[in-house]
Coordinates of C-alpha atoms in Angstrom, one line a residue:
X1 CA 13.0 -26.9 3.0
X2 CA 12.3 -30.4 5.3
X3 CA 8.8 -30.7 5.5
X4 CA 7.1 -31.5 9.0
X5 CA 8.5 -34.3 10.9
X6 CA 6.7 -35.3 14.2
X7 CA 9.1 -36.8 16.0
X8 CA 13.0 -36.3 16.0
X9 CA 15.8 -39.1 17.1
X10 CA 18.1 -38.2 20.2
X11 CA 21.1 -37.7 17.3
X12 CA 18.8 -35.3 15.8
X13 CA 17.9 -33.2 18.9
X14 CA 22.1 -33.0 19.6
X15 CA 22.4 -31.3 16.3
X16 CA 19.6 -29.1 16.7
X17 CA 20.1 -27.8 19.7
X18 CA 24.3 -28.5 20.4
X19 CA 23.3 -30.6 23.5
X20 CA 25.2 -33.7 24.2
X21 CA 23.0 -37.2 23.8
X22 CA 24.9 -37.7 27.8
X23 CA 23.1 -34.4 28.9
X24 CA 19.5 -34.9 27.2
X25 CA 19.4 -38.4 29.3
X26 CA 20.5 -36.6 32.2
X27 CA 18.3 -34.2 31.9
X28 CA 15.6 -36.4 30.9
X29 CA 15.8 -37.8 34.4
X30 CA 15.9 -34.6 36.1
X31 CA 13.1 -32.9 34.4
X32 CA 9.4 -33.9 34.1
X33 CA 8.3 -31.9 32.2
X34 CA 11.1 -33.8 29.3
X35 CA 9.7 -37.5 28.6
X36 CA 10.5 -39.0 24.5
X37 CA 8.6 -41.7 23.8
X38 CA 10.9 -44.7 24.3
X39 CA 10.4 -47.7 21.4
X40 CA 10.7 -51.4 22.6
X41 CA 14.1 -50.7 22.1
X42 CA 15.0 -48.1 24.0
X43 CA 15.5 -45.7 21.5
X44 CA 14.0 -42.0 22.4
X45 CA 11.8 -40.2 20.4
X46 CA 11.1 -36.1 20.8
X47 CA 8.6 -34.3 19.5
X48 CA 8.5 -30.4 18.7
X49 CA 7.8 -29.5 22.4
X50 CA 10.7 -31.4 23.9
X51 CA 13.4 -30.1 21.6
X52 CA 11.5 -26.2 23.1
X53 CA 12.0 -27.2 26.4
X54 CA 15.5 -28.6 26.1
X55 CA 16.2 -25.2 24.1
X56 CA 14.6 -23.5 27.3
X57 CA 16.9 -25.6 29.3
X58 CA 20.0 -24.7 27.4
X59 CA 19.1 -21.1 27.7
X60 CA 19.0 -20.7 31.3
X61 CA 22.0 -22.8 31.9
X62 CA 24.2 -21.3 29.4
X63 CA 23.0 -17.4 28.6
X64 CA 21.6 -16.7 32.1
X65 CA 24.2 -18.9 34.0
X66 CA 22.7 -20.5 36.0
X67 CA 24.2 -24.1 36.2
X68 CA 22.4 -25.9 39.0
X69 CA 19.6 -28.4 38.6
X70 CA 17.0 -26.8 41.2
X71 CA 18.1 -23.6 40.1
X72 CA 17.1 -24.3 36.5
X73 CA 13.9 -26.0 37.8
X74 CA 13.0 -22.7 40.2
X75 CA 14.0 -20.3 37.0
X76 CA 11.3 -22.6 35.1
X77 CA 8.6 -22.8 37.5
X78 CA 9.3 -18.7 38.7
X79 CA 10.7 -16.9 35.7
X80 CA 9.2 -18.2 32.7
X81 CA 8.2 -15.0 31.3
X82 CA 11.7 -13.3 31.7
X83 CA 13.5 -16.5 30.5
X84 CA 10.8 -16.8 27.6
X85 CA 11.7 -13.1 26.5
X86 CA 15.3 -13.1 26.9
X87 CA 15.4 -16.5 25.0
X88 CA 13.3 -15.1 22.1
X89 CA 15.1 -11.7 22.6
X90 CA 18.8 -14.2 22.1
X91 CA 17.6 -16.0 19.6
X92 CA 16.3 -13.0 17.1
X93 CA 19.9 -11.4 18.0
X94 CA 21.7 -14.3 16.9
X95 CA 19.8 -14.6 13.8
X96 CA 20.5 -11.0 12.7
X97 CA 24.1 -11.4 13.8
X98 CA 23.9 -14.7 11.5
X99 CA 22.3 -12.3 8.8
X100 CA 25.2 -9.8 9.3
X101 CA 28.0 -12.6 9.3
X102 CA 26.6 -13.5 5.6
X103 CA 26.3 -9.7 4.1
X104 CA 29.6 -8.9 5.1
X105 CA 30.9 -11.8 3.7
X106 CA 29.3 -11.3 0.2
X107 CA 30.8 -7.4 0.3

């Protein structure tokens, strides 16, 4: 088990979220909620909250099929409760599916 990390590099965030680096940089310019720290060289460092926000935007875009930035912003502002519940449900279902696939592979 990996110890708790306070900050993650953009590459680590890309691997965790499956959101390309170019998209992360674009979202940073579109969503004021996404504001990673930067060092003197311009390297970005993301927190757990940043990663949770990225996953929420990705869920809205990919699972809810809301692709326009303005529409995503609207969903974030107005549909927060519904989005959170749907996102949690989707994550639980994905974990269950993965577990079932592992069980099936072991049979």
